mmCIF file of C-alpha atoms in Angstrom:
data_model
loop_
_atom_site.group_PDB
_atom_site.id
_atom_site.type_symbol
_atom_site.label_atom_id
_atom_site.label_comp_id
_atom_site.label_asym_id
_atom_site.label_seq_id
_atom_site.Cartn_x
_atom_site.Cartn_y
_atom_site.Cartn_z
ATOM 1 C CA LEU A 1 -6.729 9.512 6.770
ATOM 2 C CA GLN A 2 -6.039 12.311 4.306
ATOM 3 C CA PHE A 3 -2.428 12.374 5.516
ATOM 4 C CA TYR A 4 -2.154 8.597 4.953
ATOM 5 C CA PHE A 5 -3.654 8.967 1.478
ATOM 6 C CA ASN A 6 -1.265 11.820 0.602
ATOM 7 C CA LYS A 7 1.713 9.830 1.820
ATOM 8 C CA HIS A 8 0.916 6.746 -0.240
ATOM 9 C CA VAL A 9 -0.642 8.231 -3.356
ATOM 10 C CA PHE A 10 1.597 11.255 -3.740
ATOM 11 C CA SER A 11 4.837 10.976 -1.774
ATOM 12 C CA LEU A 12 5.682 7.277 -2.029
ATOM 13 C CA GLU A 13 4.378 6.769 -5.575
ATOM 14 C CA GLN A 14 6.254 9.803 -6.909
ATOM 15 C CA ALA A 15 9.411 8.596 -5.172
ATOM 16 C CA GLU A 16 8.911 5.248 -6.926
ATOM 17 C CA TYR A 17 8.483 7.018 -10.285
ATOM 18 C CA ALA A 18 11.742 8.904 -9.725
ATOM 19 C CA LYS A 19 13.539 5.684 -8.756
ATOM 20 C CA GLU A 20 12.278 3.925 -11.896
ATOM 21 C CA GLU A 21 13.061 7.032 -14.011
ATOM 22 C CA ILE A 22 9.498 7.313 -15.262
ATOM 23 C CA LEU A 23 8.608 10.635 -16.880
ATOM 24 C CA TRP A 24 5.688 12.325 -15.142
ATOM 25 C CA SER A 25 4.539 15.722 -14.022
ATOM 26 C CA ASN A 26 5.182 16.237 -10.341
ATOM 27 C CA ILE A 27 1.931 16.585 -8.396
ATOM 28 C CA SER A 28 2.022 19.126 -5.601
ATOM 29 C CA PHE A 29 -0.239 18.619 -2.605
ATOM 30 C CA HIS A 30 -0.875 20.159 0.794
ATOM 31 C CA ASP A 31 0.838 18.513 3.744
ATOM 32 C CA ASN A 32 -1.916 18.448 6.342
ATOM 33 C CA ARG A 33 0.349 17.300 9.185
ATOM 34 C CA PRO A 34 0.285 20.744 10.892
ATOM 35 C CA VAL A 35 -3.545 20.661 11.007
ATOM 36 C CA ILE A 36 -3.482 17.110 12.400
ATOM 37 C CA ASP A 37 -1.045 18.293 15.075
ATOM 38 C CA LEU A 38 -3.302 21.265 15.887
ATOM 39 C CA ILE A 39 -6.215 18.900 16.429
ATOM 40 C CA SER A 40 -4.597 15.935 18.148
ATOM 41 C CA LYS A 41 -0.918 16.371 19.085
ATOM 42 C CA LYS A 42 0.054 15.998 22.726
ATOM 43 C CA PRO A 43 -0.034 17.925 25.011
ATOM 44 C CA ASN A 44 -2.140 20.805 23.630
ATOM 45 C CA GLY A 45 -4.160 19.544 20.659
ATOM 46 C CA ILE A 46 -7.772 20.668 20.487
ATOM 47 C CA LEU A 47 -9.124 17.173 21.266
ATOM 48 C CA LEU A 48 -6.779 16.832 24.242
ATOM 49 C CA ALA A 49 -7.762 20.271 25.532
ATOM 50 C CA LEU A 50 -11.404 19.219 25.180
ATOM 51 C CA ASP A 51 -10.769 16.088 27.242
ATOM 52 C CA ASP A 52 -8.848 18.102 29.808
ATOM 53 C CA GLU A 53 -11.711 20.571 30.225
ATOM 54 C CA SER A 54 -14.228 17.706 30.345
ATOM 55 C CA ASN A 55 -12.515 16.383 33.486
ATOM 56 C CA PHE A 56 -13.130 19.586 35.440
ATOM 57 C CA PRO A 57 -16.625 19.616 36.988
ATOM 58 C CA LYS A 58 -17.035 23.406 36.815
ATOM 59 C CA SER A 59 -15.661 23.880 33.310
ATOM 60 C CA THR A 60 -17.853 25.405 30.636
ATOM 61 C CA ASP A 61 -17.877 25.627 26.871
ATOM 62 C CA GLN A 62 -16.573 29.172 27.291
ATOM 63 C CA SER A 63 -13.634 28.028 29.457
ATOM 64 C CA PHE A 64 -12.799 25.419 26.779
ATOM 65 C CA LEU A 65 -12.910 28.103 24.085
ATOM 66 C CA GLU A 66 -10.706 30.438 26.126
ATOM 67 C CA LYS A 67 -8.220 27.622 26.690
ATOM 68 C CA ILE A 68 -7.839 26.726 23.014
ATOM 69 C CA ASN A 69 -7.778 30.405 22.029
ATOM 70 C CA PHE A 70 -4.827 30.819 24.401
ATOM 71 C CA LEU A 71 -3.067 27.593 23.326
ATOM 72 C CA HIS A 72 -3.417 28.103 19.575
ATOM 73 C CA ALA A 73 -3.487 31.879 19.130
ATOM 74 C CA ASN A 74 -0.196 31.763 17.205
ATOM 75 C CA SER A 75 -1.092 28.889 14.883
ATOM 76 C CA GLU A 76 -1.601 29.801 11.243
ATOM 77 C CA PHE A 77 -4.244 27.045 11.020
ATOM 78 C CA TYR A 78 -6.332 28.279 13.957
ATOM 79 C CA GLU A 79 -8.451 31.403 14.011
ATOM 80 C CA LYS A 80 -10.587 33.139 16.612
ATOM 81 C CA PRO A 81 -13.824 34.612 15.326
ATOM 82 C CA ARG A 82 -13.820 38.355 14.744
ATOM 83 C CA MET A 83 -16.726 38.885 17.076
ATOM 84 C CA SER A 84 -16.949 37.280 20.484
ATOM 85 C CA SER A 85 -19.141 34.393 19.350
ATOM 86 C CA PRO A 86 -18.726 30.915 20.894
ATOM 87 C CA GLU A 87 -16.776 29.394 18.017
ATOM 88 C CA PHE A 88 -13.333 28.841 16.549
ATOM 89 C CA LEU A 89 -12.085 28.192 13.043
ATOM 90 C CA VAL A 90 -9.648 25.591 11.727
ATOM 91 C CA LYS A 91 -8.051 26.062 8.317
ATOM 92 C CA HIS A 92 -8.141 22.552 6.890
ATOM 93 C CA TYR A 93 -6.512 21.625 3.565
ATOM 94 C CA ALA A 94 -9.865 21.953 1.796
ATOM 95 C CA GLY A 95 -10.936 25.205 3.437
ATOM 96 C CA THR A 96 -11.780 26.913 6.695
ATOM 97 C CA VAL A 97 -14.287 25.176 8.976
ATOM 98 C CA THR A 98 -16.142 26.926 11.792
ATOM 99 C CA TYR A 99 -16.758 24.942 14.985
ATOM 100 C CA HIS A 100 -19.450 26.163 17.378
ATOM 101 C CA VAL A 101 -18.565 25.196 20.959
ATOM 102 C CA ARG A 102 -22.101 25.267 22.331
ATOM 103 C CA HIS A 103 -22.616 21.989 24.274
ATOM 104 C CA PHE A 104 -19.134 20.711 23.306
ATOM 105 C CA LEU A 105 -18.362 19.568 26.849
ATOM 106 C CA ASP A 106 -21.762 17.923 27.369
ATOM 107 C CA LYS A 107 -21.442 16.031 24.099
ATOM 108 C CA ASN A 108 -17.880 14.997 24.926
ATOM 109 C CA ARG A 109 -18.912 13.681 28.349
ATOM 110 C CA ASP A 110 -21.705 11.636 26.767
ATOM 111 C CA THR A 111 -21.613 8.596 29.012
ATOM 112 C CA LEU A 112 -23.967 5.701 29.454
ATOM 113 C CA ARG A 113 -25.368 5.506 32.970
ATOM 114 C CA ALA A 114 -24.498 2.305 34.883
ATOM 115 C CA ASP A 115 -28.150 1.383 35.458
ATOM 116 C CA VAL A 116 -28.910 1.680 31.734
ATOM 117 C CA MET A 117 -25.878 -0.468 30.902
ATOM 118 C CA GLN A 118 -26.984 -3.121 33.420
ATOM 119 C CA LEU A 119 -30.484 -3.089 31.944
ATOM 120 C CA MET A 120 -29.067 -3.644 28.450
ATOM 121 C CA ILE A 121 -26.847 -6.493 29.697
ATOM 122 C CA GLN A 122 -29.992 -8.212 31.008
ATOM 123 C CA SER A 123 -31.688 -7.921 27.610
ATOM 124 C CA LYS A 124 -33.426 -11.012 26.224
ATOM 125 C CA SER A 125 -31.708 -10.340 22.904
ATOM 126 C CA ASP A 126 -28.369 -12.168 22.943
ATOM 127 C CA MET A 127 -26.845 -9.676 20.531
ATOM 128 C CA ILE A 128 -27.757 -6.649 22.691
ATOM 129 C CA ALA A 129 -26.672 -8.367 25.923
ATOM 130 C CA THR A 130 -23.335 -9.449 24.420
ATOM 131 C CA MET A 131 -22.654 -6.028 22.916
ATOM 132 C CA PHE A 132 -23.210 -4.221 26.226
ATOM 133 C CA ARG A 133 -21.331 -6.876 28.226
ATOM 134 C CA GLU A 134 -18.320 -6.312 25.945
ATOM 135 C CA LEU A 135 -18.687 -2.547 26.380
ATOM 136 C CA ARG A 136 -18.779 -2.927 30.176
ATOM 137 C CA ASP A 137 -15.767 -5.263 30.169
ATOM 138 C CA LYS A 138 -13.813 -2.808 28.022
ATOM 139 C CA THR A 139 -14.292 -0.054 30.585
ATOM 140 C CA VAL A 140 -13.144 -2.171 33.542
ATOM 141 C CA THR A 141 -9.448 -2.749 34.218
ATOM 142 C CA LYS A 142 -8.187 -5.763 36.143
ATOM 143 C CA THR A 143 -4.798 -5.578 37.836
ATOM 144 C CA ILE A 144 -2.899 -7.771 40.247
ATOM 145 C CA SER A 145 -2.421 -6.296 43.705
ATOM 146 C CA LYS A 146 1.271 -6.029 44.618
ATOM 147 C CA THR A 147 0.644 -6.653 48.288
ATOM 148 C CA SER A 148 -1.774 -9.607 48.250
ATOM 149 C CA GLY A 149 -1.325 -10.970 44.719
ATOM 150 C CA SER A 150 -5.093 -11.035 44.215
ATOM 151 C CA ILE A 151 -6.882 -9.589 41.194
ATOM 152 C CA VAL A 152 -8.303 -6.131 41.815
ATOM 153 C CA THR A 153 -10.970 -4.687 39.520
ATOM 154 C CA MET A 154 -10.631 -0.973 38.936
ATOM 155 C CA LYS A 155 -12.876 1.305 36.959
ATOM 156 C CA PRO A 156 -10.790 3.880 35.093
ATOM 157 C CA LYS A 157 -11.915 7.478 34.705
ATOM 158 C CA THR A 158 -14.797 7.827 32.311
ATOM 159 C CA SER A 159 -13.734 7.831 28.706
ATOM 160 C CA THR A 160 -14.902 10.740 26.592
ATOM 161 C CA VAL A 161 -16.244 10.799 23.064
ATOM 162 C CA ALA A 162 -13.125 12.631 21.849
ATOM 163 C CA ALA A 163 -10.822 10.072 23.497
ATOM 164 C CA GLY A 164 -12.791 7.206 21.941
ATOM 165 C CA PHE A 165 -12.709 8.867 18.524
ATOM 166 C CA HIS A 166 -8.982 9.552 18.798
ATOM 167 C CA GLU A 167 -8.220 5.984 19.905
ATOM 168 C CA SER A 168 -10.379 4.550 17.123
ATOM 169 C CA LEU A 169 -8.631 6.693 14.514
ATOM 170 C CA LEU A 170 -5.179 5.719 15.811
ATOM 171 C CA ASN A 171 -6.154 2.035 15.674
ATOM 172 C CA LEU A 172 -7.411 2.435 12.104
ATOM 173 C CA THR A 173 -4.274 4.212 10.891
ATOM 174 C CA GLU A 174 -2.078 1.652 12.666
ATOM 175 C CA LEU A 175 -3.972 -1.149 10.932
ATOM 176 C CA MET A 176 -3.716 0.626 7.587
ATOM 177 C CA SER A 177 0.028 1.171 8.026
ATOM 178 C CA LYS A 178 0.494 -2.609 8.324
ATOM 179 C CA CYS A 179 -1.018 -3.009 4.863
ATOM 180 C CA HIS A 180 0.894 -2.615 1.629
ATOM 181 C CA PRO A 181 -1.230 -0.633 -0.815
ATOM 182 C CA TRP A 182 -0.659 -1.149 -4.513
ATOM 183 C CA PHE A 183 -1.664 1.238 -7.239
ATOM 184 C CA VAL A 184 -2.088 0.697 -10.961
ATOM 185 C CA ARG A 185 0.249 2.984 -12.886
ATOM 186 C CA CYS A 186 -0.627 4.294 -16.305
ATOM 187 C CA LEU A 187 2.574 4.904 -18.239
ATOM 188 C CA LYS A 188 0.803 5.816 -21.466
ATOM 189 C CA PRO A 189 -2.301 7.937 -20.876
ATOM 190 C CA ASN A 190 -5.416 6.925 -22.740
ATOM 191 C CA ASN A 191 -6.886 10.176 -24.027
ATOM 192 C CA HIS A 192 -10.090 8.450 -25.134
#
């Protein structure tokens, strides 16, 4: 979202000022694309590595940490802690953030058990029942069998929290990119 904001508020608006020959002071800003790539770019972004490790039954938070330490050791935006603590650091545009990996995999695998989902679908509250029915239907894929032509219901591999977050963010940015933001320009500053 910060990248989208930078693009529209700084890059595109300043290009418009130059095109219209408006006098202004150029505003410099950090391009946070490299940090976004570190976190989410295929095939080795941190979120993708987290999902990858979450699919292995015997993986641990430590194996996840070792994997991203190996994958991103050369990145200027990634840093291993000085001591062997279970954490890593990402140098965001606003500063360095420390991420502790304790329970990362458990939190990422946070799934709703089938019996709990079925119980919620049977709720007497229409809103609760509808909400969980929609959630169940979203996680089931229906395809047409090539051999018989009948509809086959398949349950895909369990989605992770990181995958859901990533998909949600991509949907939001795609929706925002279809919009045409407009900004009010002040040609004569009001010092009062």
